[in-house]
Amino acid sequence: MVWAEATPDEVIAAVRRDESLSVVFMADRVTMQSSDRALLTCDVRAEDEDLDPMYYQELIGTRPPREFRSAPGAVHDVHANLSIANMDFEEFAEVASADPVGVLRPL
């Protein structure tokens, strides 16, 4: 119950110490209240590890996504593909955003 009321930022700050982690999946209030049980999927990388923020602001216009929702059946796909660098976090977030309710489904 220690993490019951923790914010995503608090969880990310705690797990960021583990350099082998690139993503964390959290079951929050939205997860528990949705029929999909979609987990909050958060990028653990420190923002200073990303490309220069001015690059995004000037050339792309938006910062890279830091979170999206994943159906439980998609968690393995995300973890496995990020682990072997087959896909990056932004690609998964883009697929999730294309879903009618914004949830990444199993690939």
PDB file of C-alpha atoms in Angstrom:
ATOM      1  CA  MET A   1       0.000   0.000   0.000  1.00  0.00           C
ATOM      2  CA  VAL A   2       3.046   2.265   0.059  1.00  0.00           C
ATOM      3  CA  TRP A   3       2.494   3.251  -3.583  1.00  0.00           C
ATOM      4  CA  ALA A   4      -1.316   3.487  -3.385  1.00  0.00           C
ATOM      5  CA  GLU A   5      -1.467   7.271  -3.700  1.00  0.00           C
ATOM      6  CA  ALA A   6       1.868   7.825  -5.451  1.00  0.00           C
ATOM      7  CA  THR A   7       1.932   9.969  -8.564  1.00  0.00           C
ATOM      8  CA  PRO A   8       3.546   8.725 -11.779  1.00  0.00           C
ATOM      9  CA  ASP A   9       6.383  11.221 -11.234  1.00  0.00           C
ATOM     10  CA  GLU A  10       7.067   9.787  -7.765  1.00  0.00           C
ATOM     11  CA  VAL A  11       7.156   6.220  -9.075  1.00  0.00           C
ATOM     12  CA  ILE A  12       9.401   7.185 -11.984  1.00  0.00           C
ATOM     13  CA  ALA A  13      11.792   9.028  -9.664  1.00  0.00           C
ATOM     14  CA  ALA A  14      12.077   5.913  -7.496  1.00  0.00           C
ATOM     15  CA  VAL A  15      12.622   3.417 -10.313  1.00  0.00           C
ATOM     16  CA  ARG A  16      14.895   5.664 -12.359  1.00  0.00           C
ATOM     17  CA  ARG A  17      17.751   4.592 -10.079  1.00  0.00           C
ATOM     18  CA  ASP A  18      17.701   1.230 -11.880  1.00  0.00           C
ATOM     19  CA  GLU A  19      19.559   1.969 -15.104  1.00  0.00           C
ATOM     20  CA  SER A  20      18.313  -1.238 -16.726  1.00  0.00           C
ATOM     21  CA  LEU A  21      14.688  -0.010 -16.721  1.00  0.00           C
ATOM     22  CA  SER A  22      13.330   1.972 -19.635  1.00  0.00           C
ATOM     23  CA  VAL A  23       9.613   1.665 -18.952  1.00  0.00           C
ATOM     24  CA  VAL A  24       7.315   1.191 -15.974  1.00  0.00           C
ATOM     25  CA  PHE A  25       3.713  -0.030 -16.011  1.00  0.00           C
ATOM     26  CA  MET A  26       1.375   1.309 -13.327  1.00  0.00           C
ATOM     27  CA  ALA A  27      -2.112   0.310 -12.295  1.00  0.00           C
ATOM     28  CA  ASP A  28      -3.710   3.575 -11.229  1.00  0.00           C
ATOM     29  CA  ARG A  29      -7.273   4.703 -10.551  1.00  0.00           C
ATOM     30  CA  VAL A  30      -8.012   4.964 -14.298  1.00  0.00           C
ATOM     31  CA  THR A  31      -6.765   1.394 -14.760  1.00  0.00           C
ATOM     32  CA  MET A  32      -9.038   0.081 -12.037  1.00  0.00           C
ATOM     33  CA  GLN A  33     -12.090   1.977 -13.262  1.00  0.00           C
ATOM     34  CA  SER A  34     -11.784   1.156 -16.962  1.00  0.00           C
ATOM     35  CA  SER A  35     -13.174  -1.930 -18.624  1.00  0.00           C
ATOM     36  CA  ASP A  36      -9.889  -2.373 -20.533  1.00  0.00           C
ATOM     37  CA  ARG A  37      -7.807  -2.330 -17.343  1.00  0.00           C
ATOM     38  CA  ALA A  38      -5.266  -0.381 -19.405  1.00  0.00           C
ATOM     39  CA  LEU A  39      -2.072   0.256 -17.483  1.00  0.00           C
ATOM     40  CA  LEU A  40      -0.342   3.622 -17.471  1.00  0.00           C
ATOM     41  CA  THR A  41       2.883   3.038 -19.365  1.00  0.00           C
ATOM     42  CA  CYS A  42       5.600   5.579 -18.573  1.00  0.00           C
ATOM     43  CA  ASP A  43       8.973   6.283 -20.131  1.00  0.00           C
ATOM     44  CA  VAL A  44      11.564   6.072 -17.351  1.00  0.00           C
ATOM     45  CA  ARG A  45      14.405   7.771 -19.207  1.00  0.00           C
ATOM     46  CA  ALA A  46      15.402  11.103 -17.764  1.00  0.00           C
ATOM     47  CA  GLU A  47      14.248  13.984 -19.913  1.00  0.00           C
ATOM     48  CA  ASP A  48      17.837  15.173 -20.205  1.00  0.00           C
ATOM     49  CA  GLU A  49      18.654  11.912 -22.031  1.00  0.00           C
ATOM     50  CA  ASP A  50      16.308  12.858 -24.864  1.00  0.00           C
ATOM     51  CA  LEU A  51      17.149  15.035 -27.801  1.00  0.00           C
ATOM     52  CA  ASP A  52      17.559  18.734 -27.191  1.00  0.00           C
ATOM     53  CA  PRO A  53      14.151  20.199 -26.195  1.00  0.00           C
ATOM     54  CA  MET A  54      14.743  23.107 -28.564  1.00  0.00           C
ATOM     55  CA  TYR A  55      14.919  20.562 -31.404  1.00  0.00           C
ATOM     56  CA  TYR A  56      11.396  19.380 -30.641  1.00  0.00           C
ATOM     57  CA  GLN A  57      10.076  22.861 -30.084  1.00  0.00           C
ATOM     58  CA  GLU A  58      11.512  24.353 -33.285  1.00  0.00           C
ATOM     59  CA  LEU A  59      11.420  21.443 -35.732  1.00  0.00           C
ATOM     60  CA  ILE A  60       8.695  19.128 -34.547  1.00  0.00           C
ATOM     61  CA  GLY A  61       6.627  21.414 -32.360  1.00  0.00           C
ATOM     62  CA  THR A  62       5.944  18.885 -29.605  1.00  0.00           C
ATOM     63  CA  ARG A  63       7.914  17.061 -26.977  1.00  0.00           C
ATOM     64  CA  PRO A  64       8.106  13.277 -27.233  1.00  0.00           C
ATOM     65  CA  PRO A  65       5.335  11.437 -25.368  1.00  0.00           C
ATOM     66  CA  ARG A  66       6.221  10.337 -21.848  1.00  0.00           C
ATOM     67  CA  GLU A  67       3.225   8.045 -21.253  1.00  0.00           C
ATOM     68  CA  PHE A  68       0.350   6.137 -22.830  1.00  0.00           C
ATOM     69  CA  ARG A  69      -2.117   3.414 -21.851  1.00  0.00           C
ATOM     70  CA  SER A  70      -1.446  -0.286 -22.560  1.00  0.00           C
ATOM     71  CA  ALA A  71      -3.913  -3.139 -22.431  1.00  0.00           C
ATOM     72  CA  PRO A  72      -2.504  -5.877 -20.172  1.00  0.00           C
ATOM     73  CA  GLY A  73      -2.015  -8.106 -23.221  1.00  0.00           C
ATOM     74  CA  ALA A  74       0.297  -5.508 -24.819  1.00  0.00           C
ATOM     75  CA  VAL A  75       2.675  -5.162 -21.872  1.00  0.00           C
ATOM     76  CA  HIS A  76       4.919  -7.990 -23.035  1.00  0.00           C
ATOM     77  CA  ASP A  77       5.115  -6.512 -26.555  1.00  0.00           C
ATOM     78  CA  VAL A  78       6.222  -3.158 -25.166  1.00  0.00           C
ATOM     79  CA  HIS A  79       8.745  -4.595 -22.725  1.00  0.00           C
ATOM     80  CA  ALA A  80      10.262  -7.063 -25.184  1.00  0.00           C
ATOM     81  CA  ASN A  81      10.555  -4.610 -28.074  1.00  0.00           C
ATOM     82  CA  LEU A  82      12.038  -1.851 -25.910  1.00  0.00           C
ATOM     83  CA  SER A  83      14.492  -4.334 -24.359  1.00  0.00           C
ATOM     84  CA  ILE A  84      15.939  -5.299 -27.722  1.00  0.00           C
ATOM     85  CA  ALA A  85      15.577  -1.782 -29.206  1.00  0.00           C
ATOM     86  CA  ASN A  86      13.299  -3.099 -31.935  1.00  0.00           C
ATOM     87  CA  MET A  87      10.871  -0.199 -31.386  1.00  0.00           C
ATOM     88  CA  ASP A  88      11.084   2.944 -29.312  1.00  0.00           C
ATOM     89  CA  PHE A  89       8.691   4.405 -26.782  1.00  0.00           C
ATOM     90  CA  GLU A  90       7.426   7.056 -29.181  1.00  0.00           C
ATOM     91  CA  GLU A  91       6.368   4.413 -31.727  1.00  0.00           C
ATOM     92  CA  PHE A  92       4.228   2.629 -29.145  1.00  0.00           C
ATOM     93  CA  ALA A  93       2.712   5.924 -27.993  1.00  0.00           C
ATOM     94  CA  GLU A  94       1.813   6.740 -31.602  1.00  0.00           C
ATOM     95  CA  VAL A  95       0.054   3.384 -32.056  1.00  0.00           C
ATOM     96  CA  ALA A  96      -1.825   3.918 -28.767  1.00  0.00           C
ATOM     97  CA  SER A  97      -2.925   7.399 -29.803  1.00  0.00           C
ATOM     98  CA  ALA A  98      -4.454   5.965 -32.995  1.00  0.00           C
ATOM     99  CA  ASP A  99      -6.776   3.722 -30.953  1.00  0.00           C
ATOM    100  CA  PRO A 100     -10.298   5.146 -30.483  1.00  0.00           C
ATOM    101  CA  VAL A 101      -9.853   5.188 -26.692  1.00  0.00           C
ATOM    102  CA  GLY A 102      -6.095   5.739 -26.699  1.00  0.00           C
ATOM    103  CA  VAL A 103      -5.047   2.255 -25.572  1.00  0.00           C
ATOM    104  CA  LEU A 104      -2.226   0.187 -27.040  1.00  0.00           C
ATOM    105  CA  ARG A 105      -3.588  -3.261 -27.890  1.00  0.00           C
ATOM    106  CA  PRO A 106      -1.476  -6.424 -28.380  1.00  0.00           C
ATOM    107  CA  LEU A 107       0.521  -6.228 -31.611  1.00  0.00           C
TER     108      LEU A 107
END
